Coordinates of C-alpha atoms in Angstrom, one line a residue:
M1 CA -21.0 -99.9 -97.4
K2 CA -21.9 -96.2 -97.9
K3 CA -25.6 -96.9 -97.2
K4 CA -24.7 -98.5 -93.9
V5 CA -22.8 -95.4 -92.8
L6 CA -25.4 -92.8 -93.8
I7 CA -28.2 -94.5 -91.8
P8 CA -26.5 -94.1 -88.4
L9 CA -25.6 -90.4 -89.2
L10 CA -29.2 -89.6 -90.0
V11 CA -30.3 -91.3 -86.8
L12 CA -27.8 -89.2 -84.9
A13 CA -29.0 -85.9 -86.5
I14 CA -32.6 -86.7 -85.7
L15 CA -31.6 -87.5 -82.1
C16 CA -29.8 -84.1 -81.8
V17 CA -32.7 -82.1 -83.1
S18 CA -35.0 -83.8 -80.6
L19 CA -32.6 -82.8 -77.8
V20 CA -32.4 -79.1 -78.9
A21 CA -35.9 -78.2 -80.0
P22 CA -38.6 -77.5 -77.4
A23 CA -41.3 -80.1 -76.9
A24 CA -44.3 -79.7 -79.1
G25 CA -46.6 -76.9 -77.9
E26 CA -44.0 -75.3 -75.5
T27 CA -43.0 -71.5 -75.8
V28 CA -39.5 -70.5 -75.0
R29 CA -39.1 -67.4 -72.7
L30 CA -36.0 -65.5 -71.9
S31 CA -35.5 -63.3 -68.8
L32 CA -32.5 -61.2 -67.8
N33 CA -31.2 -61.2 -64.2
T34 CA -31.0 -57.4 -63.5
G35 CA -29.8 -57.6 -59.9
R36 CA -26.3 -56.2 -60.6
L37 CA -27.1 -54.1 -63.6
M38 CA -27.6 -50.4 -63.8
I39 CA -30.9 -50.7 -65.6
Y40 CA -33.5 -48.0 -65.9
K41 CA -36.8 -47.3 -67.6
A42 CA -36.4 -45.0 -70.6
D43 CA -38.3 -42.2 -68.8
S44 CA -36.1 -42.4 -65.7
S45 CA -34.8 -39.0 -64.6
F46 CA -31.4 -40.6 -64.2
L47 CA -31.2 -40.9 -68.0
S48 CA -32.1 -37.3 -68.7
G49 CA -29.7 -36.0 -71.3
L50 CA -28.1 -39.5 -71.8
I51 CA -30.4 -41.0 -74.4
S52 CA -31.6 -39.6 -77.7
G53 CA -34.4 -40.3 -80.1
E54 CA -37.9 -41.3 -79.2
D55 CA -38.8 -43.7 -76.4
D56 CA -38.9 -47.1 -78.0
G57 CA -40.1 -48.7 -74.8
L58 CA -36.9 -50.5 -74.2
Q59 CA -35.2 -50.6 -70.9
V60 CA -31.8 -49.0 -70.7
I61 CA -28.7 -50.6 -69.4
V62 CA -26.0 -48.1 -68.5
L63 CA -22.5 -49.3 -69.1
S64 CA -19.2 -47.5 -68.4
V65 CA -16.4 -47.2 -70.9
R66 CA -13.8 -50.0 -70.6
K67 CA -16.0 -51.7 -68.0
S68 CA -17.3 -55.1 -68.7
Q69 CA -20.6 -56.6 -67.5
K70 CA -21.5 -60.2 -67.7
L71 CA -25.2 -60.8 -68.3
Q72 CA -27.1 -63.7 -66.8
V73 CA -30.1 -64.8 -68.9
S74 CA -32.6 -67.5 -67.9
V75 CA -34.3 -69.7 -70.4
Q76 CA -37.8 -71.0 -69.6
P77 CA -39.4 -73.4 -69.3
S78 CA -37.1 -75.7 -67.5
T79 CA -37.9 -78.4 -70.0
V80 CA -35.9 -76.6 -72.6
R81 CA -32.7 -78.5 -72.9
N82 CA -30.8 -75.9 -74.8
K83 CA -30.2 -73.0 -72.5
K84 CA -27.8 -71.1 -74.7
V85 CA -28.5 -67.6 -76.0
T86 CA -26.9 -65.4 -78.6
M87 CA -26.2 -61.7 -77.9
S88 CA -25.6 -59.0 -80.5
V89 CA -25.5 -55.2 -80.8
D90 CA -26.1 -52.9 -83.6
K91 CA -23.1 -50.7 -82.9
K92 CA -20.0 -52.7 -82.2
D93 CA -17.9 -49.6 -82.0
V94 CA -19.9 -48.6 -79.0
V95 CA -20.4 -52.0 -77.3
Q96 CA -18.3 -55.1 -77.7
V97 CA -20.1 -58.5 -77.1
R98 CA -18.1 -61.6 -76.3
G99 CA -20.3 -64.4 -75.3
N100 CA -22.5 -63.1 -72.4
T101 CA -20.1 -60.2 -71.6
L102 CA -20.6 -56.7 -72.7
T103 CA -17.7 -54.2 -72.7
G104 CA -18.2 -50.4 -73.3
Q105 CA -16.0 -49.1 -76.0
K106 CA -16.9 -45.4 -76.2
P107 CA -19.7 -43.2 -75.1
G108 CA -22.8 -43.7 -77.2
E109 CA -25.9 -45.7 -77.6
A110 CA -26.6 -49.2 -79.0
V111 CA -29.3 -51.8 -79.1
L112 CA -28.7 -55.2 -77.5
T113 CA -30.5 -58.2 -78.8
I114 CA -30.6 -61.5 -76.9
T115 CA -31.9 -64.6 -78.9
S116 CA -32.6 -68.1 -77.6
D117 CA -30.6 -70.7 -79.5
A118 CA -33.4 -73.1 -78.9
D119 CA -36.0 -70.9 -80.4
P120 CA -34.7 -67.9 -82.4
S121 CA -38.2 -66.4 -82.1
A122 CA -37.6 -65.9 -78.4
K123 CA -35.6 -62.8 -77.8
L124 CA -35.0 -59.8 -75.5
Q125 CA -33.9 -56.2 -76.5
Y126 CA -32.3 -53.5 -74.4
R127 CA -30.9 -50.1 -75.2
I128 CA -27.3 -49.8 -74.1
V129 CA -26.0 -46.4 -73.1
V130 CA -22.2 -46.3 -72.7
V131 CA -21.0 -43.5 -70.5
Q132 CA -17.6 -42.1 -69.5
P133 CA -17.8 -42.4 -65.6
V134 CA -16.3 -40.0 -63.1
T135 CA -13.1 -41.4 -61.7
R136 CA -12.3 -38.6 -59.2
I137 CA -14.0 -35.7 -57.6
T138 CA -12.2 -32.7 -56.1
L139 CA -14.1 -30.3 -53.8
S140 CA -13.2 -26.7 -53.1
A141 CA -14.6 -24.0 -50.8
P142 CA -14.2 -20.3 -50.7
S143 CA -13.4 -20.4 -47.0
K144 CA -12.4 -22.9 -44.3
D145 CA -15.3 -21.9 -42.2
V146 CA -18.8 -20.5 -42.4
P147 CA -20.5 -18.4 -39.7
V148 CA -23.7 -19.4 -37.9
G149 CA -26.5 -18.4 -40.2
G150 CA -24.1 -17.7 -43.0
T151 CA -23.6 -19.6 -46.2
M152 CA -21.0 -20.6 -48.7
T153 CA -21.1 -22.6 -51.9
L154 CA -18.9 -25.7 -52.5
K155 CA -17.6 -26.5 -55.9
A156 CA -17.0 -30.0 -57.4
S157 CA -14.4 -30.7 -60.1
F158 CA -14.5 -33.9 -62.0
I159 CA -11.9 -36.2 -63.6
P160 CA -11.9 -37.0 -66.5
E161 CA -12.9 -33.8 -68.2
N162 CA -15.1 -35.7 -70.6
A163 CA -17.1 -37.5 -67.9
T164 CA -20.6 -38.0 -69.3
R165 CA -22.4 -36.9 -66.1
K166 CA -20.7 -34.4 -63.8
G167 CA -23.4 -33.9 -61.2
V168 CA -23.1 -34.9 -57.6
T169 CA -25.4 -35.4 -54.6
W170 CA -24.5 -33.6 -51.4
A171 CA -24.8 -34.7 -47.8
S172 CA -23.7 -33.4 -44.3
S173 CA -22.4 -35.8 -41.6
N174 CA -24.1 -33.6 -39.0
P175 CA -26.9 -31.4 -40.2
M176 CA -27.2 -30.0 -36.7
I177 CA -23.9 -28.2 -37.2
A178 CA -24.2 -27.4 -40.9
K179 CA -26.6 -28.4 -43.7
V180 CA -26.0 -28.6 -47.4
D181 CA -28.6 -28.3 -50.3
E182 CA -28.6 -29.9 -53.8
N183 CA -26.5 -27.0 -55.1
G184 CA -23.7 -27.4 -52.7
V185 CA -24.8 -24.4 -50.6
V186 CA -23.6 -24.9 -47.0
T187 CA -25.5 -23.1 -44.2
G188 CA -24.0 -22.8 -40.7
V189 CA -26.4 -23.9 -38.0
K190 CA -24.3 -23.9 -34.8
R191 CA -20.7 -23.7 -33.8
G192 CA -18.8 -26.9 -34.5
G193 CA -17.3 -29.1 -37.3
T194 CA -18.9 -31.4 -39.8
R195 CA -18.0 -33.3 -43.0
I196 CA -19.7 -32.5 -46.3
T197 CA -19.7 -35.5 -48.8
A198 CA -20.2 -35.2 -52.6
T199 CA -21.2 -38.5 -54.4
S200 CA -21.1 -38.7 -58.2
A201 CA -24.6 -38.7 -59.7
D202 CA -23.5 -41.0 -62.6
G203 CA -23.8 -44.1 -60.5
S204 CA -20.0 -44.6 -60.2
N205 CA -20.2 -44.1 -56.5
I206 CA -17.1 -41.9 -56.6
R207 CA -17.0 -39.6 -53.5
A208 CA -15.2 -36.7 -52.1
N209 CA -15.2 -35.1 -48.6
I210 CA -14.5 -31.7 -47.2
N211 CA -14.4 -30.6 -43.6
V212 CA -16.4 -27.5 -42.8
Q213 CA -16.0 -25.5 -39.5
V214 CA -19.0 -23.5 -38.4
T215 CA -18.0 -20.4 -36.5
Q216 CA -20.0 -18.2 -34.1
S217 CA -19.5 -14.7 -35.3
A218 CA -19.4 -11.7 -33.0
E219 CA -22.9 -10.2 -32.6
K220 CA -22.4 -7.6 -30.0
I221 CA -19.6 -5.7 -28.1
T222 CA -20.1 -4.1 -24.7
L223 CA -17.7 -1.8 -23.0
D224 CA -17.3 -1.6 -19.2
K225 CA -17.6 2.2 -19.5
K226 CA -19.7 4.3 -21.8
E227 CA -18.2 7.6 -20.7
V228 CA -14.9 8.2 -19.1
T229 CA -12.9 11.3 -17.9
V230 CA -9.1 11.2 -18.1
D231 CA -6.4 13.7 -17.3
A232 CA -4.2 15.0 -20.1
G233 CA -1.1 12.9 -20.0
R234 CA -2.8 10.1 -18.0
T235 CA -4.4 6.8 -19.1
V236 CA -7.6 5.0 -18.4
A237 CA -8.5 1.4 -19.5
L238 CA -11.6 0.4 -21.4
R239 CA -12.5 -3.3 -21.3
A240 CA -14.5 -4.9 -24.1
T241 CA -16.7 -8.0 -24.0
V242 CA -17.5 -9.7 -27.2
L243 CA -20.8 -11.5 -27.3
P244 CA -22.1 -14.2 -27.5
N245 CA -19.7 -15.9 -25.1
D246 CA -19.0 -18.7 -27.5
T247 CA -17.8 -16.4 -30.3
N248 CA -14.9 -18.0 -32.1
D249 CA -13.0 -14.8 -32.7
K250 CA -13.0 -12.2 -30.0
K251 CA -10.3 -10.1 -31.5
V252 CA -11.2 -6.4 -31.8
F253 CA -9.4 -3.3 -32.8
W254 CA -9.7 0.2 -31.3
S255 CA -9.8 3.6 -32.9
S256 CA -10.2 7.2 -31.8
S257 CA -12.3 9.8 -33.5
D258 CA -9.7 12.5 -32.7
E259 CA -6.2 11.5 -31.8
R260 CA -5.4 15.1 -31.0
V261 CA -7.6 14.7 -28.0
A262 CA -7.0 11.1 -27.0
R263 CA -5.2 8.0 -28.3
V264 CA -6.1 4.4 -27.8
N265 CA -3.8 1.4 -28.1
A266 CA -4.5 -2.2 -29.1
Q267 CA -5.4 -3.2 -25.5
G268 CA -8.0 -0.4 -25.1
R269 CA -5.9 1.9 -22.9
V270 CA -6.9 5.5 -23.6
T271 CA -4.3 8.2 -23.2
G272 CA -5.5 11.8 -22.8
V273 CA -3.6 14.2 -25.1
S274 CA -5.3 17.6 -24.8
L275 CA -8.5 19.2 -23.5
G276 CA -11.6 18.1 -25.4
D277 CA -14.0 15.2 -26.1
C278 CA -13.7 12.4 -28.6
V279 CA -15.2 8.9 -29.2
I280 CA -13.3 5.7 -28.8
T281 CA -14.7 2.9 -31.0
C282 CA -14.1 -0.9 -30.5
T283 CA -14.8 -3.0 -33.6
S284 CA -14.8 -6.7 -34.2
Q285 CA -12.0 -7.8 -36.5
K286 CA -14.1 -10.4 -38.2
V287 CA -17.5 -8.5 -38.3
G288 CA -16.8 -4.9 -39.0
T289 CA -20.4 -3.9 -38.4
V290 CA -20.3 -5.0 -34.7
Q291 CA -19.0 -2.1 -32.7
A292 CA -19.3 -0.3 -29.3
T293 CA -18.3 3.2 -28.4
A294 CA -17.4 5.3 -25.4
V295 CA -17.2 9.0 -25.0
V296 CA -13.9 10.3 -23.6
H297 CA -13.5 13.6 -21.9
V298 CA -9.9 14.8 -21.5
Q299 CA -9.5 17.2 -18.7
Q300 CA -6.6 19.4 -17.4
P301 CA -6.1 18.2 -13.8
V302 CA -5.5 20.5 -10.9
K303 CA -1.8 20.4 -10.0
K304 CA -1.7 22.7 -7.0
V305 CA -4.1 24.4 -4.5
T306 CA -2.9 27.3 -2.5
F307 CA -5.0 29.1 0.2
G308 CA -4.8 32.9 0.6
N309 CA -4.4 34.5 3.9
A310 CA -6.5 32.8 6.6
P311 CA -9.5 35.0 7.6
F312 CA -10.4 35.6 11.2
V313 CA -14.0 34.9 12.0
Y314 CA -16.0 35.7 15.1
K315 CA -18.5 33.2 16.7
G316 CA -21.8 33.5 14.9
E317 CA -20.3 35.4 12.0
T318 CA -19.0 34.4 8.6
A319 CA -15.9 35.0 6.5
T320 CA -14.8 33.8 3.1
L321 CA -11.8 31.8 2.2
S322 CA -9.8 32.5 -0.9
W323 CA -7.5 30.1 -2.9
V324 CA -5.6 29.8 -6.1
I325 CA -5.9 26.8 -8.5
E326 CA -3.0 25.9 -10.7
P327 CA -3.0 25.7 -13.6
A328 CA -5.5 28.3 -14.4
N329 CA -7.1 26.3 -17.2
A330 CA -7.8 23.3 -15.0
S331 CA -10.9 21.6 -16.3
N332 CA -12.6 21.1 -12.9
P333 CA -11.4 23.6 -10.3
K334 CA -14.1 22.7 -7.8
L335 CA -13.0 21.8 -4.3
K336 CA -14.5 19.8 -1.5
L337 CA -13.9 21.8 1.8
T338 CA -14.2 20.2 5.3
S339 CA -13.6 21.4 8.8
S340 CA -11.3 19.6 11.1
N341 CA -13.6 20.5 14.1
E342 CA -17.1 21.5 13.3
R343 CA -17.7 22.4 17.0
I344 CA -15.4 25.4 16.3
L345 CA -16.3 26.2 12.7
T346 CA -18.1 24.9 9.7
V347 CA -17.3 25.5 6.0
K348 CA -19.2 25.3 2.7
D349 CA -17.6 24.4 -0.6
D350 CA -17.9 28.0 -1.8
G351 CA -15.4 28.9 1.0
T352 CA -17.9 30.4 3.5
V353 CA -16.7 29.8 7.0
T354 CA -19.1 30.1 10.0
G355 CA -17.7 30.5 13.5
I356 CA -19.3 28.2 16.0
S357 CA -17.2 28.7 19.1
A358 CA -13.9 30.3 20.0
G359 CA -10.8 28.3 19.0
E360 CA -8.8 27.1 16.0
A361 CA -9.6 24.5 13.3
Y362 CA -8.2 23.6 9.9
V363 CA -10.1 23.9 6.7
K364 CA -9.0 21.1 4.3
A365 CA -9.5 21.4 0.6
V366 CA -9.5 18.3 -1.8
T367 CA -9.9 18.5 -5.5
T368 CA -12.9 16.9 -7.1
D369 CA -11.4 16.1 -10.5
G370 CA -9.7 12.9 -9.2
S371 CA -6.2 14.5 -9.0
N372 CA -6.5 14.3 -5.2
R373 CA -4.6 17.6 -4.7
Q374 CA -5.0 18.9 -1.2
A375 CA -4.3 22.0 0.9
K376 CA -5.3 23.2 4.3
V377 CA -5.4 26.5 6.2
R378 CA -5.7 27.2 9.9
V379 CA -8.7 29.5 10.8
K380 CA -9.1 31.2 14.1
V381 CA -12.6 31.7 15.5
G382 CA -12.9 34.6 18.0
E383 CA -15.6 35.6 20.5
H384 CA -16.7 39.2 20.9
V385 CA -16.4 41.0 24.2
T386 CA -19.8 41.3 25.8
G387 CA -18.7 43.1 29.0
V388 CA -15.8 44.0 31.3
H389 CA -15.1 44.5 35.0
M390 CA -12.1 45.1 37.1
K391 CA -10.5 42.3 39.1
R392 CA -10.0 44.7 42.1
N393 CA -12.2 47.5 43.4
V394 CA -9.4 49.8 44.8
A395 CA -5.8 50.1 43.7
Y396 CA -3.4 51.1 46.5
I397 CA -0.4 52.7 44.7
D398 CA 2.7 53.9 46.5
L399 CA 4.1 57.3 45.6
K400 CA 6.4 57.0 42.5
Q401 CA 5.7 53.3 42.3
T402 CA 3.9 51.4 39.6
S403 CA 1.4 48.6 40.1
T404 CA -0.8 46.6 37.8
A405 CA -4.5 46.4 37.9
G406 CA -6.2 43.9 35.6
A407 CA -9.6 43.9 33.9
I408 CA -11.6 40.8 33.2
L409 CA -13.3 40.6 29.8
E410 CA -16.6 38.8 29.4
P411 CA -16.7 36.1 28.3
D412 CA -13.4 34.7 29.4
K413 CA -12.8 33.4 25.9
A414 CA -13.2 36.8 24.4
T415 CA -10.6 37.2 21.6
N416 CA -9.7 40.9 21.5
N417 CA -8.5 41.9 25.0
N418 CA -7.1 45.2 23.8
M419 CA -8.1 48.1 26.0
T420 CA -7.4 51.9 26.3
W421 CA -6.9 53.3 29.7
E422 CA -7.4 56.8 31.1
S423 CA -6.8 58.5 34.5
A424 CA -9.4 61.0 35.7
D425 CA -6.5 62.9 37.4
P426 CA -3.1 62.2 35.9
S427 CA -1.6 64.5 38.6
I428 CA -2.4 61.9 41.2
A429 CA -1.9 58.8 39.1
T430 CA -1.0 58.0 35.5
V431 CA -1.9 54.9 33.6
V432 CA -0.7 53.0 30.5
P433 CA -1.6 49.6 29.0
D434 CA 0.6 46.7 30.0
S435 CA 2.5 45.9 26.8
K436 CA 2.2 42.2 27.5
A437 CA -1.4 42.2 28.5
P438 CA -3.4 45.2 27.2
N439 CA -6.4 44.3 29.4
K440 CA -4.1 45.3 32.3
A441 CA -3.3 48.8 33.4
K442 CA 0.1 49.9 34.8
I443 CA -0.7 52.6 37.3
T444 CA 1.9 55.0 38.7
G445 CA 1.5 57.1 41.8
V446 CA 2.3 60.8 41.2
R447 CA 1.2 62.4 44.4
Y448 CA -0.9 61.5 47.4
G449 CA -4.6 61.4 46.7
E450 CA -7.4 59.5 45.0
T451 CA -8.5 59.3 41.3
I452 CA -10.4 57.0 39.0
V453 CA -8.8 55.0 36.2
T454 CA -11.1 53.9 33.4
G455 CA -10.5 51.1 30.8
T456 CA -12.4 50.8 27.5
T457 CA -12.5 47.6 25.4
E458 CA -11.4 47.9 21.8
D459 CA -14.1 45.3 20.9
G460 CA -17.5 46.7 21.8
G461 CA -16.3 49.8 23.7
F462 CA -17.3 48.4 27.1
Q463 CA -16.0 50.3 30.1
T464 CA -14.9 49.6 33.6
S465 CA -13.0 51.6 36.3
I466 CA -11.0 51.3 39.5
R467 CA -10.5 53.7 42.4
V468 CA -6.9 54.6 42.8
K469 CA -5.4 55.6 46.2
V470 CA -1.9 57.0 46.2
G471 CA -0.2 56.8 49.6
D472 CA 2.7 55.3 51.7
W473 CA 1.3 51.8 51.8
E474 CA 4.6 49.9 52.0
N475 CA 5.1 51.2 55.6
A476 CA 1.7 50.0 56.8
L477 CA 3.2 47.2 58.9
R478 CA 5.9 47.1 61.6
W479 CA 7.6 44.3 63.5
V480 CA 6.7 44.1 67.3
D481 CA 8.2 40.7 68.4
G482 CA 8.7 37.2 67.2
S483 CA 9.4 33.7 68.5
F484 CA 8.5 30.0 68.3
D485 CA 6.3 28.2 70.9
G486 CA 7.1 24.8 72.3
R487 CA 5.4 23.1 69.4
G488 CA 7.3 25.0 66.8
N489 CA 4.5 27.4 65.9
L490 CA 5.3 31.0 65.0
I491 CA 4.3 33.6 67.5
F492 CA 5.5 36.6 65.5
E493 CA 3.8 39.9 66.3
I494 CA 3.3 42.6 63.6
R495 CA 1.4 45.9 64.0
N496 CA -0.9 47.6 61.5
T497 CA 0.3 51.2 61.7
S498 CA -2.0 52.4 58.9
E499 CA -5.7 53.1 58.5
L500 CA -6.1 50.2 56.2
N501 CA -8.2 47.1 56.9
I502 CA -5.5 44.4 56.3
T503 CA -7.0 40.9 55.7
S504 CA -3.8 38.8 55.3
I505 CA 0.0 39.0 55.7
T506 CA 2.7 36.9 54.0
I507 CA 6.2 36.7 55.4
E508 CA 9.3 34.9 54.2
M509 CA 11.9 33.2 56.5
E510 CA 15.5 32.4 55.6
G511 CA 17.4 29.8 57.7
Y512 CA 21.2 29.9 58.3
D513 CA 23.5 27.6 60.2
F514 CA 26.2 28.6 62.7
D515 CA 28.7 29.2 59.9
G516 CA 26.3 31.6 58.2
N517 CA 25.5 29.2 55.4
P518 CA 21.9 28.7 54.1
E519 CA 20.2 25.8 55.8
A520 CA 17.7 23.7 53.9
I521 CA 14.5 24.3 55.9
N522 CA 12.0 23.9 52.9
S523 CA 10.7 20.3 52.9
K524 CA 9.4 20.7 49.4
N525 CA 12.3 22.2 47.3
G526 CA 15.2 21.9 49.8
S527 CA 15.9 25.6 49.9
N528 CA 16.5 27.8 52.9
V529 CA 13.4 29.8 52.4
V530 CA 9.8 29.1 53.6
K531 CA 6.7 31.2 53.8
A532 CA 4.2 31.8 56.6
V533 CA 0.7 33.4 56.1
Y534 CA -1.5 35.2 58.6
R535 CA -5.1 35.1 57.5
K536 CA -7.0 37.0 60.2
P537 CA -8.3 40.5 59.8
L538 CA -5.9 43.2 61.2
G539 CA -7.5 46.6 61.7
P540 CA -5.7 49.9 62.1
G541 CA -3.4 49.8 65.1
A542 CA -4.0 46.0 65.7
V543 CA -1.2 43.4 66.3
T544 CA -1.2 39.9 64.9
K545 CA -2.2 37.3 67.4
Q546 CA 0.0 34.4 68.5
N547 CA -0.4 30.9 67.1
Q548 CA -2.3 32.2 64.0
W549 CA 0.4 31.8 61.5
K550 CA 0.5 29.0 59.0
M551 CA 3.9 27.6 58.0
I552 CA 4.2 26.4 54.4
D553 CA 6.6 23.5 53.6
Y554 CA 8.6 24.1 56.8
A555 CA 10.9 21.1 57.8
R556 CA 9.7 19.9 61.3
E557 CA 13.2 18.9 62.4
Y558 CA 13.8 22.6 62.9
V559 CA 11.1 23.0 65.5
N560 CA 12.0 25.9 67.9
G561 CA 14.8 26.7 65.6
H562 CA 16.8 23.7 66.6
G563 CA 20.0 23.5 64.5
L564 CA 19.6 27.0 63.2
A565 CA 21.8 29.9 64.2
A566 CA 19.6 32.6 62.7
I567 CA 16.3 33.1 60.8
V568 CA 15.9 36.2 58.7
V569 CA 12.2 37.2 58.5
R570 CA 10.7 39.7 56.0
I571 CA 7.2 41.0 55.4
V572 CA 6.8 40.5 51.6
E573 CA 3.1 41.3 50.9
F574 CA -0.3 41.9 52.5
Q575 CA -3.9 42.1 51.3
I576 CA -6.3 45.0 51.8
D577 CA -10.0 44.4 52.2
N578 CA -9.6 40.9 50.7
D579 CA -9.1 42.7 47.4
W580 CA -5.9 44.5 46.7
V581 CA -2.7 42.6 47.2
K582 CA 0.2 44.9 48.0
T583 CA 3.6 43.5 47.2
I584 CA 6.4 45.3 49.0
R585 CA 9.6 46.0 47.1
K586 CA 12.4 43.9 48.4
N587 CA 14.6 46.7 49.7
H588 CA 11.5 48.2 51.5
Q589 CA 10.4 44.9 53.2
P590 CA 10.3 45.2 57.0
K591 CA 12.9 42.7 58.3
T592 CA 14.0 41.1 61.5
V593 CA 16.5 38.4 62.5
Y594 CA 15.5 35.8 65.0
N595 CA 17.7 33.3 67.0
P596 CA 16.9 31.0 69.8
H597 CA 17.9 33.5 72.4
R598 CA 16.5 36.8 71.3
V599 CA 14.8 38.8 68.5
L600 CA 16.7 41.8 67.1
H601 CA 14.8 44.7 65.7

């Protein structure tokens, strides 16, 4: 019975061996699927510092601590029925093998051997390097931003501390904004924001990001004024422009080189303190080397201008104005002087006034220091006397009476009309200047006779004279008769009883009603007085002719004296030789009263 059992078992064993062993003449080959493995050649730079010893030609599989990796091994040729392999390592404390799965135990190195179960002579060997991978990366930067053209270095920190490889690779999401090199040095390219990424170099693919802002720093500052003048106690504004225009931070601060002269506030407003010069500096708050300056001159402004006494200047001549500037220490005391009428006078800024023509004009002064203080003075321009002559040729003066003879200065705009007067024979006539018009002489008759009165101008000493006749001239005319004709014209008759050649006579007529009250016979002013003039020559002994009188403003309703009870007629003045006008004193005027019936002498 035992022999019967052994025979089938032997047959079964033979059958099993035939199923496992390769066919005669076949070589078993093993190959490892490396698609998902971190596998490197021994001389790979990635393994630098990770493997020790000499290069044994084995490829290196990198495995992380506490990470498992299942290996896929192919057995060739396909006719091999037994596809199983056996895996083993020489350092089990470094790598644990369970079936086809490798698990890293601790950092270190081991050798993996894979053997075909079908043919133990067929095997593969790999060096296993177990590493402690990076589990977290933290990035830090010295600043939140970097200027265009500037740099900063990023720093990477790794967890855990015992990570086998702590290196990273760097990348910028936008190299046009900022670029980063292999050492984590970030260089700003242009204004904007980008993200810098650090990826673990140990193959763990752990990443960290940090946002970087690239700023445009101030490169230049310009001021709207390079030099300013300000009054003590007043302010002036400086305006700063920070360039380029896309600068992130345009903040600046201001400073004065001497605050005893001028102060400046945070807005660039400069206040003058005292006389002197100083420099105002505007500096970028971010880039201290970017600055601009302006020179400030602090002046004492003029507070008041006062002219001295106004000079008198003659046409064609000059005079000098004087003035006082307050305060005396004004920085710029210069004035701009102008004439209100350059046809009368012109003026220079040094105060020289030139007379152009007779008259008056104002000289206006305006300060040039910006204080706009003003003053003005009235200047008279005179004209010199160039000659003189008497208005009349002969003066007819009554005994113990005073009459006025006037001189005419040349030109008629001559300024100084003062004259001195002298009588050639004061026993016949005396002369004094008219207090109201010194170019007129008041001549008084002393006794009958003739003399010469001479006048001399104060300006230029020009002389003129008039012949003076002293006589009984008020009695040169006498009434003869008087009436109206049918047309209302005067037919008054007056006789020249003197030896004078009388060229005109003026009479006054006063109208009264039947009650003796004044009657309005003047058509112009409504008074009871009108005048009549006789303008024909009247030689010695001659009588005025009828119908040669000219009535002035006589109301026509009173033709022939209709409605009038009486008309009082007086001879008031007459002219001699068309030259001298003799005015008769009222109580010496020859008088008559006329009524419609008769004339009373």
